[in-house]
């Protein structure tokens, strides 16, 4: 089974740009079920990824010591490129689930952006997608 069969496709992802403010991610992480937001350029090429952990790691120093207005000002002034992870470990849509699982374990990460040979973002596969596929395969085989 290939990654293309289990990934969340680009049209269902929320992405951001490197120069966006952290404030733009607040609602994504607060309301959506997304844990990762791919960072793309104007040509839809992947340039980084920001996770909810990266977001809160950036905020933690000011959350303890600052009032709500100070936190609001801080996240409006900080940019995504200041907290995103780059370079990003990726897979192709033709990769196998086993290859993706091995990368997740090797690098201790929880998702892999799926890109083409030019680094254009095609989708995202998470450890949950892989577990779901394994469970479905196990149930179908029973």
PDB file of C-alpha atoms in Angstrom, residues 52-104:
ATOM      1  CA  UNK A  52       1.554  22.667  17.945  1.00  0.00           C
ATOM      2  CA  UNK A  53       4.555  21.763  20.140  1.00  0.00           C
ATOM      3  CA  UNK A  54       6.763  24.283  18.304  1.00  0.00           C
ATOM      4  CA  UNK A  55       4.049  26.908  18.719  1.00  0.00           C
ATOM      5  CA  UNK A  56       3.652  26.422  22.468  1.00  0.00           C
ATOM      6  CA  UNK A  57       7.395  26.007  23.027  1.00  0.00           C
ATOM      7  CA  UNK A  58       7.810  29.503  21.569  1.00  0.00           C
ATOM      8  CA  UNK A  59       5.049  30.894  23.779  1.00  0.00           C
ATOM      9  CA  UNK A  60       5.968  29.210  27.060  1.00  0.00           C
ATOM     10  CA  UNK A  61       8.548  31.803  28.223  1.00  0.00           C
ATOM     11  CA  UNK A  62       6.060  34.665  27.926  1.00  0.00           C
ATOM     12  CA  UNK A  63       2.979  32.784  29.085  1.00  0.00           C
ATOM     13  CA  UNK A  64       4.264  32.442  32.620  1.00  0.00           C
ATOM     14  CA  UNK A  65       5.462  36.016  32.981  1.00  0.00           C
ATOM     15  CA  UNK A  66       3.131  38.071  30.837  1.00  0.00           C
ATOM     16  CA  UNK A  67      -0.426  39.300  30.811  1.00  0.00           C
ATOM     17  CA  UNK A  68      -2.847  38.428  28.008  1.00  0.00           C
ATOM     18  CA  UNK A  69      -2.144  41.660  26.046  1.00  0.00           C
ATOM     19  CA  UNK A  70       1.589  40.939  26.175  1.00  0.00           C
ATOM     20  CA  UNK A  71       1.070  37.413  24.846  1.00  0.00           C
ATOM     21  CA  UNK A  72      -1.161  38.730  22.086  1.00  0.00           C
ATOM     22  CA  UNK A  73       1.442  41.307  21.064  1.00  0.00           C
ATOM     23  CA  UNK A  74       4.193  38.671  21.180  1.00  0.00           C
ATOM     24  CA  UNK A  75       2.443  36.203  18.877  1.00  0.00           C
ATOM     25  CA  UNK A  76       1.499  38.961  16.433  1.00  0.00           C
ATOM     26  CA  UNK A  77       5.130  40.065  16.221  1.00  0.00           C
ATOM     27  CA  UNK A  78       6.712  36.588  15.892  1.00  0.00           C
ATOM     28  CA  UNK A  79       6.774  34.964  12.463  1.00  0.00           C
ATOM     29  CA  UNK A  80       6.298  31.349  11.466  1.00  0.00           C
ATOM     30  CA  UNK A  81       9.829  31.132  10.011  1.00  0.00           C
ATOM     31  CA  UNK A  82      11.184  31.825  13.511  1.00  0.00           C
ATOM     32  CA  UNK A  83       9.690  28.616  14.894  1.00  0.00           C
ATOM     33  CA  UNK A  84       9.262  26.286  11.925  1.00  0.00           C
ATOM     34  CA  UNK A  85      11.386  23.190  11.443  1.00  0.00           C
ATOM     35  CA  UNK A  86      13.534  23.180   8.337  1.00  0.00           C
ATOM     36  CA  UNK A  87      14.700  21.232   6.432  1.00  0.00           C
ATOM     37  CA  UNK A  88      11.755  18.875   6.556  1.00  0.00           C
ATOM     38  CA  UNK A  89      11.929  15.102   6.259  1.00  0.00           C
ATOM     39  CA  UNK A  90       9.490  14.126   3.516  1.00  0.00           C
ATOM     40  CA  UNK A  91       8.226  11.141   1.557  1.00  0.00           C
ATOM     41  CA  UNK A  92       6.908  10.743  -1.964  1.00  0.00           C
ATOM     42  CA  UNK A  93       3.381   9.613  -2.696  1.00  0.00           C
ATOM     43  CA  UNK A  94       4.891   6.373  -4.061  1.00  0.00           C
ATOM     44  CA  UNK A  95       6.633   5.530  -0.779  1.00  0.00           C
ATOM     45  CA  UNK A  96       5.303   2.560   1.123  1.00  0.00           C
ATOM     46  CA  UNK A  97       3.693   2.745   4.513  1.00  0.00           C
ATOM     47  CA  UNK A  98       6.582   0.690   5.880  1.00  0.00           C
ATOM     48  CA  UNK A  99       9.117   3.229   4.556  1.00  0.00           C
ATOM     49  CA  UNK A 100       7.153   6.095   6.103  1.00  0.00           C
ATOM     50  CA  UNK A 101       6.835   4.306   9.444  1.00  0.00           C
ATOM     51  CA  UNK A 102      10.583   3.663   9.475  1.00  0.00           C
ATOM     52  CA  UNK A 103      11.279   7.388   8.907  1.00  0.00           C
ATOM     53  CA  UNK A 104       8.886   8.407  11.680  1.00  0.00           C
TER      54      UNK A 104
END
